[in-house]
mmCIF file of C-alpha atoms in Angstrom:
data_model
loop_
_atom_site.group_PDB
_atom_site.id
_atom_site.type_symbol
_atom_site.label_atom_id
_atom_site.label_comp_id
_atom_site.label_asym_id
_atom_site.label_seq_id
_atom_site.Cartn_x
_atom_site.Cartn_y
_atom_site.Cartn_z
ATOM 1 C CA LEU A 1 14.708 23.314 9.992
ATOM 2 C CA HIS A 2 17.900 25.387 10.299
ATOM 3 C CA GLU A 3 17.208 26.269 13.951
ATOM 4 C CA LEU A 4 16.319 22.667 14.819
ATOM 5 C CA ASP A 5 19.484 21.386 13.155
ATOM 6 C CA HIS A 6 21.523 23.949 15.110
ATOM 7 C CA LEU A 7 19.900 22.981 18.412
ATOM 8 C CA LEU A 8 20.364 19.228 17.845
ATOM 9 C CA ARG A 9 24.054 19.653 16.972
ATOM 10 C CA LYS A 10 24.610 21.500 20.242
ATOM 11 C CA ARG A 11 22.684 18.895 22.217
ATOM 12 C CA ALA A 12 24.588 16.042 20.583
ATOM 13 C CA LEU A 13 27.943 17.602 21.494
ATOM 14 C CA ARG A 14 26.815 18.179 25.059
ATOM 15 C CA ALA A 15 25.263 14.729 25.439
ATOM 16 C CA GLY A 16 28.355 13.053 24.023
ATOM 17 C CA GLY A 17 30.725 15.358 25.863
ATOM 18 C CA LYS A 18 32.016 12.690 28.220
ATOM 19 C CA LEU A 19 32.244 9.939 25.634
ATOM 20 C CA ASP A 20 35.146 7.572 26.239
ATOM 21 C CA ARG A 21 38.102 8.198 23.899
ATOM 22 C CA ARG A 22 37.592 4.769 22.292
ATOM 23 C CA TYR A 23 34.339 5.983 20.711
ATOM 24 C CA GLN A 24 33.339 8.491 18.101
ATOM 25 C CA LEU A 25 30.366 10.838 18.121
ATOM 26 C CA PHE A 26 28.526 10.976 14.795
ATOM 27 C CA ILE A 27 26.614 14.236 14.380
ATOM 28 C CA ASN A 28 24.125 14.477 11.549
ATOM 29 C CA THR A 29 23.894 17.789 9.793
ATOM 30 C CA TYR A 30 22.366 19.198 6.657
ATOM 31 C CA PRO A 31 24.611 20.623 3.945
ATOM 32 C CA PHE A 32 23.158 24.132 4.427
ATOM 33 C CA SER A 33 24.119 24.072 8.114
ATOM 34 C CA VAL A 34 27.870 23.697 7.719
ATOM 35 C CA ARG A 35 28.123 27.419 6.949
ATOM 36 C CA ASP A 36 26.189 28.353 10.098
ATOM 37 C CA PRO A 37 28.386 31.024 11.799
ATOM 38 C CA SER A 38 27.333 29.691 15.221
ATOM 39 C CA PHE A 39 28.813 26.316 14.288
ATOM 40 C CA GLN A 40 32.220 27.782 13.572
ATOM 41 C CA GLY A 41 34.710 30.090 15.218
ATOM 42 C CA GLN A 42 34.530 31.183 18.837
ATOM 43 C CA GLN A 43 31.014 29.827 19.484
ATOM 44 C CA LEU A 44 32.075 26.343 18.411
ATOM 45 C CA ILE A 45 35.279 26.555 20.452
ATOM 46 C CA GLU A 46 33.276 27.530 23.558
ATOM 47 C CA LEU A 47 30.816 24.705 23.004
ATOM 48 C CA PHE A 48 33.631 22.224 22.397
ATOM 49 C CA ASP A 49 35.392 23.399 25.591
ATOM 50 C CA GLU A 50 32.325 22.223 27.573
ATOM 51 C CA THR A 51 33.118 18.666 26.532
ATOM 52 C CA LEU A 52 35.947 16.225 27.103
ATOM 53 C CA LEU A 53 35.976 15.201 23.461
ATOM 54 C CA ALA A 54 39.074 15.105 21.285
ATOM 55 C CA PRO A 55 38.548 16.583 17.821
ATOM 56 C CA GLU A 56 39.276 13.178 16.222
ATOM 57 C CA GLN A 57 36.238 11.736 18.022
ATOM 58 C CA ILE A 58 33.790 13.951 16.114
ATOM 59 C CA VAL A 59 32.369 12.688 12.826
ATOM 60 C CA LEU A 60 30.315 15.230 10.945
ATOM 61 C CA GLU A 61 27.750 13.144 9.122
ATOM 62 C CA VAL A 62 26.492 15.048 6.121
ATOM 63 C CA THR A 63 23.028 13.977 5.154
ATOM 64 C CA GLU A 64 22.069 14.822 1.620
ATOM 65 C CA GLN A 65 18.321 14.762 1.980
ATOM 66 C CA HIS A 66 18.588 18.293 0.604
ATOM 67 C CA ALA A 67 20.642 19.081 -2.473
ATOM 68 C CA ILE A 68 23.956 20.892 -2.115
ATOM 69 C CA LYS A 69 23.205 24.082 -3.992
ATOM 70 C CA ASN A 70 26.702 25.590 -4.086
ATOM 71 C CA TYR A 71 29.420 22.969 -4.060
ATOM 72 C CA PRO A 72 32.420 25.357 -3.808
ATOM 73 C CA LEU A 73 30.990 27.101 -0.709
ATOM 74 C CA PHE A 74 29.967 23.810 0.842
ATOM 75 C CA PHE A 75 33.399 22.208 0.379
ATOM 76 C CA GLU A 76 35.114 25.349 1.677
ATOM 77 C CA ALA A 77 32.998 25.137 4.851
ATOM 78 C CA MET A 78 33.711 21.408 5.231
ATOM 79 C CA LYS A 79 37.438 22.109 4.959
ATOM 80 C CA TYR A 80 37.107 24.148 8.169
ATOM 81 C CA PHE A 81 35.965 21.043 10.060
ATOM 82 C CA LYS A 82 38.515 18.757 8.443
ATOM 83 C CA ASP A 83 41.252 21.245 9.354
ATOM 84 C CA MET A 84 40.035 20.913 12.974
ATOM 85 C CA ARG A 85 40.707 17.159 12.619
ATOM 86 C CA TRP A 86 37.020 16.267 12.635
ATOM 87 C CA LYS A 87 36.152 13.269 10.527
ATOM 88 C CA VAL A 88 33.534 13.354 7.769
ATOM 89 C CA ALA A 89 30.889 10.831 6.783
ATOM 90 C CA ILE A 90 28.605 10.875 3.782
ATOM 91 C CA ASP A 91 25.261 9.630 4.960
ATOM 92 C CA ASP A 92 22.571 7.820 2.988
ATOM 93 C CA MET A 93 24.769 7.015 0.005
ATOM 94 C CA GLY A 94 22.506 5.575 -2.642
ATOM 95 C CA ALA A 95 19.487 7.666 -1.670
ATOM 96 C CA GLY A 96 18.401 11.265 -2.008
ATOM 97 C CA TYR A 97 21.044 13.589 -3.433
ATOM 98 C CA SER A 98 24.071 11.634 -2.214
ATOM 99 C CA GLY A 99 26.367 11.401 -5.134
ATOM 100 C CA LEU A 100 29.883 10.741 -6.242
ATOM 101 C CA GLU A 101 30.793 14.450 -6.442
ATOM 102 C CA ALA A 102 30.535 14.642 -2.662
ATOM 103 C CA VAL A 103 32.831 11.616 -2.367
ATOM 104 C CA VAL A 104 35.376 13.128 -4.722
ATOM 105 C CA GLN A 105 35.380 16.560 -3.087
ATOM 106 C CA LEU A 106 35.031 15.584 0.570
ATOM 107 C CA LYS A 107 37.272 12.545 0.638
ATOM 108 C CA PRO A 108 35.180 11.172 3.486
ATOM 109 C CA ASP A 109 36.430 9.007 6.309
ATOM 110 C CA TYR A 110 33.140 7.057 6.270
ATOM 111 C CA VAL A 111 30.682 6.239 3.510
ATOM 112 C CA LYS A 112 27.319 5.182 4.913
ATOM 113 C CA LEU A 113 25.256 3.103 2.551
ATOM 114 C CA ASP A 114 21.536 3.808 2.770
ATOM 115 C CA MET A 115 19.255 1.160 4.268
ATOM 116 C CA TYR A 116 17.339 0.908 0.983
ATOM 117 C CA MET A 117 20.360 -0.812 -0.517
ATOM 118 C CA VAL A 118 20.190 -3.515 2.183
ATOM 119 C CA ARG A 119 16.523 -4.505 1.954
ATOM 120 C CA ASP A 120 16.203 -7.884 0.218
ATOM 121 C CA ILE A 121 19.850 -7.714 -0.850
ATOM 122 C CA LYS A 122 20.241 -11.504 -0.829
ATOM 123 C CA HIS A 123 17.665 -11.697 -3.633
ATOM 124 C CA ASN A 124 18.679 -8.592 -5.589
ATOM 125 C CA PHE A 125 21.682 -8.987 -7.844
ATOM 126 C CA VAL A 126 21.927 -5.248 -8.634
ATOM 127 C CA LYS A 127 22.069 -4.299 -4.930
ATOM 128 C CA GLN A 128 24.704 -6.971 -4.353
ATOM 129 C CA GLN A 129 26.904 -5.558 -7.098
ATOM 130 C CA ILE A 130 26.463 -1.989 -5.840
ATOM 131 C CA LEU A 131 27.486 -3.082 -2.331
ATOM 132 C CA LYS A 132 30.585 -4.772 -3.731
ATOM 133 C CA ILE A 133 31.472 -1.642 -5.729
ATOM 134 C CA MET A 134 30.958 0.580 -2.680
ATOM 135 C CA ARG A 135 33.150 -1.769 -0.604
ATOM 136 C CA SER A 136 35.921 -1.549 -3.205
ATOM 137 C CA MET A 137 35.623 2.231 -3.563
ATOM 138 C CA ALA A 138 35.728 2.805 0.194
ATOM 139 C CA GLU A 139 38.805 0.656 0.493
ATOM 140 C CA LYS A 140 40.581 2.423 -2.354
ATOM 141 C CA ILE A 141 39.922 5.934 -0.985
ATOM 142 C CA GLY A 142 40.795 4.995 2.578
ATOM 143 C CA ALA A 143 37.248 5.274 3.951
ATOM 144 C CA TYR A 144 35.240 2.904 6.092
ATOM 145 C CA LEU A 145 32.063 1.447 4.644
ATOM 146 C CA VAL A 146 29.120 1.569 7.051
ATOM 147 C CA VAL A 147 25.974 -0.299 6.072
ATOM 148 C CA GLU A 148 22.865 1.213 7.648
ATOM 149 C CA GLY A 149 19.487 -0.239 8.458
ATOM 150 C CA VAL A 150 20.402 -3.893 9.006
ATOM 151 C CA GLU A 151 17.301 -5.499 10.509
ATOM 152 C CA THR A 152 17.551 -9.216 9.805
ATOM 153 C CA GLU A 153 20.137 -11.944 10.389
ATOM 154 C CA GLU A 154 20.122 -12.597 6.654
ATOM 155 C CA GLU A 155 21.057 -8.981 5.879
ATOM 156 C CA LEU A 156 23.759 -9.018 8.544
ATOM 157 C CA GLU A 157 25.270 -12.227 7.219
ATOM 158 C CA PHE A 158 25.308 -10.924 3.674
ATOM 159 C CA VAL A 159 26.844 -7.496 4.366
ATOM 160 C CA CYS A 160 29.500 -9.067 6.599
ATOM 161 C CA LYS A 161 30.348 -11.511 3.822
ATOM 162 C CA ILE A 162 30.818 -8.608 1.394
ATOM 163 C CA GLY A 163 33.091 -6.916 3.897
ATOM 164 C CA ALA A 164 31.333 -3.937 5.444
ATOM 165 C CA ASP A 165 33.604 -2.292 8.006
ATOM 166 C CA PHE A 166 30.707 -1.321 10.257
ATOM 167 C CA VAL A 167 27.051 -2.229 10.420
ATOM 168 C CA GLN A 168 24.247 -0.387 12.120
ATOM 169 C CA GLY A 169 20.594 -1.175 12.496
ATOM 170 C CA HIS A 170 17.909 -2.220 14.937
ATOM 171 C CA LEU A 171 19.042 -5.850 14.747
ATOM 172 C CA LEU A 172 22.225 -4.810 16.559
ATOM 173 C CA GLY A 173 20.819 -2.221 18.926
ATOM 174 C CA ARG A 174 18.741 0.880 19.394
ATOM 175 C CA PRO A 175 20.119 4.382 20.031
ATOM 176 C CA LYS A 176 21.335 4.891 23.584
ATOM 177 C CA GLU A 177 19.086 6.748 26.037
ATOM 178 C CA ALA A 178 21.359 9.783 26.309
ATOM 179 C CA PHE A 179 20.826 10.535 22.642
ATOM 180 C CA GLN A 180 17.098 10.066 22.447
ATOM 181 C CA THR A 181 14.603 12.894 22.704
ATOM 182 C CA ARG A 182 11.492 12.075 24.632
ATOM 183 C CA PRO A 183 8.320 14.154 24.978
ATOM 184 C CA ASP A 184 9.218 14.969 28.581
ATOM 185 C CA HIS A 185 12.578 16.441 27.521
ATOM 186 C CA PRO A 186 12.025 19.898 26.035
ATOM 187 C CA LEU A 187 14.001 20.843 22.960
ATOM 188 C CA GLU A 188 14.853 24.257 24.374
ATOM 189 C CA ASP A 189 18.493 25.055 24.884
#
């Protein structure tokens, strides 16, 4: 998993290397990968030099499908990226291990609400209240709220009414070709 995560980060940076300055490149990564020596220092600088990206265009999207085992080391590693002016997103908030400690320590630029929280939201009072609380929290900490997994017009209407800053999901569009891996594209680097 570690090697695959490393390879996909490199491919994402290369594939997004000519991204227009108006856009940001969100790169998913696992918490255990932020301390990868090949994703810091000279190797990262060399990889970054292959692109036309500005540091502010990169958003390191921390997925917490695996627990953060050592918070002090993790936050120290994340500081490296924030010092480079990369932005930080907490992915899948409301699912897995995503918790408020990560929000407090990371002070993310984006909080991405998990798609589970969107399913049937119009008919689920608890999910509605959680979305409102997340909206308020994001606003108060200066982060954008991104609602993931929007697949119906009803979901889109509801999350827009609550005030999500950004919405993603198959209703709005599929990933662009440059960022998809197909069987005829080997994963070798």
